Amino acid sequence: MAGQQSAKAVAGGYRYRGGRPPQSPDQQRNELSQQLLDKQSAIRFRSSRIRDLAANLNVLVAQALRDGAPVTALSRITRLSTGAVRRTGLAFDDMQPSGLPAAEHLRLISHLLHELTALEESRANVEEERRQLLAAASKQRLLDDFELASLTGLRPEHIRKITRGVTPRPRTVAACDAPLSSR
């Protein structure tokens, strides 16, 4: 009991309740540019990893076929048509049997598919965050369309299209055009 009271006494004290000072438009532009660059590099990294995992998936499917795994089981796990599974197997016609049982191949493929799905969801989340940043930048007119295009690698028309109708979420940093009375 005494230990709890002393912890409360230590936790109390002066707490600054003021807001963060407003940023200048240049600071906002720099911060937004950095955030967009960070999002773009995260999207590129995830896209590269997705391509790598998809290539590994193709190799695993082909190896499973070579080792005698049923096409229907592979089709059911990968959610691909049986024709697509067969074409994948034919693309790697020079593989040698590995000797793994079909159940082990199916387990490996299932694990890789879970990782691939999680990575695709992660990329979609980062793309949505980038979309919100683009909408905020367009609304606040911090950067023009061509600056946004150069930071994201997207065409200005595409940026306008994906941000059309998006209401940007409030940013974590206070905007400099907010009235002083609301701070």
mmCIF file of C-alpha atoms in Angstrom:
data_model
loop_
_atom_site.group_PDB
_atom_site.id
_atom_site.type_symbol
_atom_site.label_atom_id
_atom_site.label_comp_id
_atom_site.label_asym_id
_atom_site.label_seq_id
_atom_site.Cartn_x
_atom_site.Cartn_y
_atom_site.Cartn_z
ATOM 1 C CA MET A 1 0.000 0.000 0.000
ATOM 2 C CA ALA A 2 2.765 2.427 0.897
ATOM 3 C CA GLY A 3 4.586 1.619 -2.366
ATOM 4 C CA GLN A 4 1.508 2.588 -4.363
ATOM 5 C CA GLN A 5 1.156 5.937 -2.612
ATOM 6 C CA SER A 6 4.776 6.870 -3.218
ATOM 7 C CA ALA A 7 4.427 5.961 -6.901
ATOM 8 C CA LYS A 8 1.450 8.287 -7.157
ATOM 9 C CA ALA A 9 3.367 11.102 -5.511
ATOM 10 C CA VAL A 10 6.218 10.705 -7.988
ATOM 11 C CA ALA A 11 3.856 10.592 -10.982
ATOM 12 C CA GLY A 12 2.195 13.878 -10.030
ATOM 13 C CA GLY A 13 3.644 17.264 -10.630
ATOM 14 C CA TYR A 14 3.717 19.928 -13.284
ATOM 15 C CA ARG A 15 2.403 18.887 -16.650
ATOM 16 C CA TYR A 16 2.804 21.186 -19.671
ATOM 17 C CA ARG A 17 -0.570 21.629 -21.279
ATOM 18 C CA GLY A 18 0.376 24.015 -24.040
ATOM 19 C CA GLY A 19 0.288 23.056 -27.671
ATOM 20 C CA ARG A 20 3.163 22.653 -30.022
ATOM 21 C CA PRO A 21 4.154 25.948 -31.628
ATOM 22 C CA PRO A 22 2.840 26.295 -35.165
ATOM 23 C CA GLN A 23 5.125 25.260 -37.981
ATOM 24 C CA SER A 24 6.056 27.549 -40.783
ATOM 25 C CA PRO A 25 4.866 26.576 -44.277
ATOM 26 C CA ASP A 26 8.451 25.642 -45.179
ATOM 27 C CA GLN A 27 8.676 23.302 -42.201
ATOM 28 C CA GLN A 28 5.323 21.760 -43.142
ATOM 29 C CA ARG A 29 6.462 21.289 -46.755
ATOM 30 C CA ASN A 30 9.702 19.640 -45.642
ATOM 31 C CA GLU A 31 7.937 17.352 -43.200
ATOM 32 C CA LEU A 32 5.292 16.369 -45.748
ATOM 33 C CA SER A 33 7.949 15.755 -48.394
ATOM 34 C CA GLN A 34 9.869 13.505 -46.007
ATOM 35 C CA GLN A 35 6.732 11.590 -45.060
ATOM 36 C CA LEU A 36 5.852 11.036 -48.717
ATOM 37 C CA LEU A 37 9.382 9.858 -49.479
ATOM 38 C CA ASP A 38 9.235 7.468 -46.529
ATOM 39 C CA LYS A 39 5.880 6.063 -47.682
ATOM 40 C CA GLN A 40 7.175 5.667 -51.228
ATOM 41 C CA SER A 41 10.251 3.758 -50.093
ATOM 42 C CA ALA A 42 8.081 1.540 -47.851
ATOM 43 C CA ILE A 43 5.809 0.764 -50.802
ATOM 44 C CA ARG A 44 8.790 -0.043 -53.010
ATOM 45 C CA PHE A 45 10.286 -2.330 -50.376
ATOM 46 C CA ARG A 46 7.013 -4.194 -49.858
ATOM 47 C CA SER A 47 6.431 -4.504 -53.618
ATOM 48 C CA SER A 48 9.907 -5.934 -54.102
ATOM 49 C CA ARG A 49 9.375 -8.416 -51.284
ATOM 50 C CA ILE A 50 5.981 -9.411 -52.740
ATOM 51 C CA ARG A 51 7.594 -10.128 -56.124
ATOM 52 C CA ASP A 52 10.241 -12.241 -54.405
ATOM 53 C CA LEU A 53 7.666 -14.217 -52.417
ATOM 54 C CA ALA A 54 5.519 -14.742 -55.526
ATOM 55 C CA ALA A 55 8.537 -16.153 -57.367
ATOM 56 C CA ASN A 56 9.272 -18.444 -54.406
ATOM 57 C CA LEU A 57 5.632 -19.547 -54.406
ATOM 58 C CA ASN A 58 5.876 -20.516 -58.065
ATOM 59 C CA VAL A 59 8.992 -22.579 -57.356
ATOM 60 C CA LEU A 60 7.317 -24.293 -54.396
ATOM 61 C CA VAL A 61 4.214 -25.116 -56.447
ATOM 62 C CA ALA A 62 6.332 -26.528 -59.259
ATOM 63 C CA GLN A 63 8.402 -28.577 -56.814
ATOM 64 C CA ALA A 64 5.247 -29.901 -55.155
ATOM 65 C CA LEU A 65 3.906 -30.971 -58.535
ATOM 66 C CA ARG A 66 7.213 -32.647 -59.360
ATOM 67 C CA ASP A 67 7.031 -34.562 -56.069
ATOM 68 C CA GLY A 68 3.508 -35.766 -56.806
ATOM 69 C CA ALA A 69 1.255 -33.377 -54.877
ATOM 70 C CA PRO A 70 -2.267 -33.398 -56.316
ATOM 71 C CA VAL A 71 -3.131 -30.475 -58.591
ATOM 72 C CA THR A 72 -6.520 -30.040 -56.931
ATOM 73 C CA ALA A 73 -4.959 -29.702 -53.468
ATOM 74 C CA LEU A 74 -2.484 -27.101 -54.754
ATOM 75 C CA SER A 75 -5.295 -25.301 -56.545
ATOM 76 C CA ARG A 76 -7.392 -25.212 -53.385
ATOM 77 C CA ILE A 77 -4.548 -23.893 -51.192
ATOM 78 C CA THR A 78 -3.230 -21.299 -53.652
ATOM 79 C CA ARG A 79 -6.718 -20.260 -54.853
ATOM 80 C CA LEU A 80 -5.486 -20.589 -58.429
ATOM 81 C CA SER A 81 -7.215 -22.504 -61.172
ATOM 82 C CA THR A 82 -5.992 -26.010 -61.893
ATOM 83 C CA GLY A 83 -4.818 -24.792 -65.286
ATOM 84 C CA ALA A 84 -2.690 -22.073 -63.694
ATOM 85 C CA VAL A 85 -1.171 -24.603 -61.295
ATOM 86 C CA ARG A 86 -0.331 -26.918 -64.203
ATOM 87 C CA ARG A 87 1.211 -24.042 -66.206
ATOM 88 C CA THR A 88 3.360 -23.138 -63.203
ATOM 89 C CA GLY A 89 4.569 -26.719 -63.022
ATOM 90 C CA LEU A 90 5.356 -26.763 -66.737
ATOM 91 C CA ALA A 91 7.349 -23.542 -66.447
ATOM 92 C CA PHE A 92 9.860 -25.358 -64.228
ATOM 93 C CA ASP A 93 10.117 -28.587 -66.198
ATOM 94 C CA ASP A 94 13.811 -29.073 -65.387
ATOM 95 C CA MET A 95 13.262 -29.611 -61.610
ATOM 96 C CA GLN A 96 14.271 -32.830 -59.964
ATOM 97 C CA PRO A 97 12.095 -34.492 -57.291
ATOM 98 C CA SER A 98 13.068 -33.440 -53.777
ATOM 99 C CA GLY A 99 11.530 -36.397 -51.973
ATOM 100 C CA LEU A 100 9.388 -34.327 -49.593
ATOM 101 C CA PRO A 101 5.890 -35.660 -48.944
ATOM 102 C CA ALA A 102 2.931 -33.780 -50.421
ATOM 103 C CA ALA A 103 1.706 -32.732 -46.957
ATOM 104 C CA GLU A 104 5.030 -30.984 -46.258
ATOM 105 C CA HIS A 105 4.851 -29.132 -49.584
ATOM 106 C CA LEU A 106 1.295 -28.033 -48.827
ATOM 107 C CA ARG A 107 2.363 -26.804 -45.376
ATOM 108 C CA LEU A 108 5.260 -24.779 -46.840
ATOM 109 C CA ILE A 109 3.037 -23.287 -49.519
ATOM 110 C CA SER A 110 0.356 -22.410 -46.970
ATOM 111 C CA HIS A 111 2.939 -20.682 -44.751
ATOM 112 C CA LEU A 112 4.298 -18.691 -47.694
ATOM 113 C CA LEU A 113 0.784 -17.666 -48.740
ATOM 114 C CA HIS A 114 0.065 -16.336 -45.224
ATOM 115 C CA GLU A 115 3.246 -14.283 -45.339
ATOM 116 C CA LEU A 116 2.396 -13.014 -48.821
ATOM 117 C CA THR A 117 -1.132 -12.049 -47.776
ATOM 118 C CA ALA A 118 0.117 -10.178 -44.712
ATOM 119 C CA LEU A 119 2.657 -8.301 -46.810
ATOM 120 C CA GLU A 120 0.023 -7.329 -49.389
ATOM 121 C CA GLU A 121 -2.212 -6.007 -46.608
ATOM 122 C CA SER A 122 0.706 -4.051 -45.183
ATOM 123 C CA ARG A 123 1.414 -2.501 -48.578
ATOM 124 C CA ALA A 124 -2.263 -1.589 -48.982
ATOM 125 C CA ASN A 125 -2.177 0.154 -45.582
ATOM 126 C CA VAL A 126 0.918 2.155 -46.519
ATOM 127 C CA GLU A 127 -0.682 3.102 -49.855
ATOM 128 C CA GLU A 128 -3.756 4.339 -47.983
ATOM 129 C CA GLU A 129 -1.547 6.409 -45.652
ATOM 130 C CA ARG A 130 0.182 7.877 -48.716
ATOM 131 C CA ARG A 131 -3.219 8.652 -50.227
ATOM 132 C CA GLN A 132 -4.219 10.491 -47.053
ATOM 133 C CA LEU A 133 -0.980 12.497 -47.128
ATOM 134 C CA LEU A 134 -1.561 13.387 -50.770
ATOM 135 C CA ALA A 135 -5.113 14.498 -50.010
ATOM 136 C CA ALA A 136 -3.887 16.648 -47.110
ATOM 137 C CA ALA A 137 -1.157 18.194 -49.274
ATOM 138 C CA SER A 138 -3.640 18.957 -52.047
ATOM 139 C CA LYS A 139 -6.143 20.468 -49.656
ATOM 140 C CA GLN A 140 -3.598 22.641 -47.853
ATOM 141 C CA ARG A 141 -1.796 23.536 -51.106
ATOM 142 C CA LEU A 142 1.582 22.929 -49.506
ATOM 143 C CA LEU A 143 2.980 21.261 -52.624
ATOM 144 C CA ASP A 144 1.766 21.510 -56.201
ATOM 145 C CA ASP A 145 0.789 18.509 -58.317
ATOM 146 C CA PHE A 146 4.174 18.219 -59.984
ATOM 147 C CA GLU A 147 6.070 18.267 -56.680
ATOM 148 C CA LEU A 148 3.758 15.566 -55.362
ATOM 149 C CA ALA A 149 4.295 13.567 -58.550
ATOM 150 C CA SER A 150 8.062 13.758 -58.237
ATOM 151 C CA LEU A 151 7.935 12.642 -54.594
ATOM 152 C CA THR A 152 5.616 9.691 -55.214
ATOM 153 C CA GLY A 153 6.452 8.540 -58.719
ATOM 154 C CA LEU A 154 2.821 8.937 -59.741
ATOM 155 C CA ARG A 155 1.466 11.068 -62.573
ATOM 156 C CA PRO A 156 -0.351 14.275 -61.509
ATOM 157 C CA GLU A 157 -3.571 13.015 -63.156
ATOM 158 C CA HIS A 158 -3.370 9.814 -61.132
ATOM 159 C CA ILE A 159 -2.797 11.761 -57.911
ATOM 160 C CA ARG A 160 -5.881 13.880 -58.609
ATOM 161 C CA LYS A 161 -7.869 10.733 -59.378
ATOM 162 C CA ILE A 162 -6.932 8.815 -56.223
ATOM 163 C CA THR A 163 -7.415 11.825 -53.929
ATOM 164 C CA ARG A 164 -10.741 12.898 -55.426
ATOM 165 C CA GLY A 165 -13.378 12.848 -52.716
ATOM 166 C CA VAL A 166 -10.939 11.923 -49.935
ATOM 167 C CA THR A 167 -11.288 13.907 -46.765
ATOM 168 C CA PRO A 168 -7.826 13.910 -45.212
ATOM 169 C CA ARG A 169 -7.443 12.819 -41.629
ATOM 170 C CA PRO A 170 -6.034 15.466 -39.325
ATOM 171 C CA ARG A 171 -2.242 15.385 -39.225
ATOM 172 C CA THR A 172 -0.400 14.921 -35.966
ATOM 173 C CA VAL A 173 1.415 18.224 -36.371
ATOM 174 C CA ALA A 174 -0.601 21.408 -35.835
ATOM 175 C CA ALA A 175 -1.278 23.318 -39.023
ATOM 176 C CA CYS A 176 -0.083 26.905 -39.151
ATOM 177 C CA ASP A 177 -3.365 28.182 -40.616
ATOM 178 C CA ALA A 178 -5.429 27.137 -37.546
ATOM 179 C CA PRO A 179 -6.789 30.121 -35.601
ATOM 180 C CA LEU A 180 -4.866 31.036 -32.492
ATOM 181 C CA SER A 181 -7.975 30.916 -30.294
ATOM 182 C CA SER A 182 -8.428 27.161 -30.888
ATOM 183 C CA ARG A 183 -4.912 26.243 -29.675
#
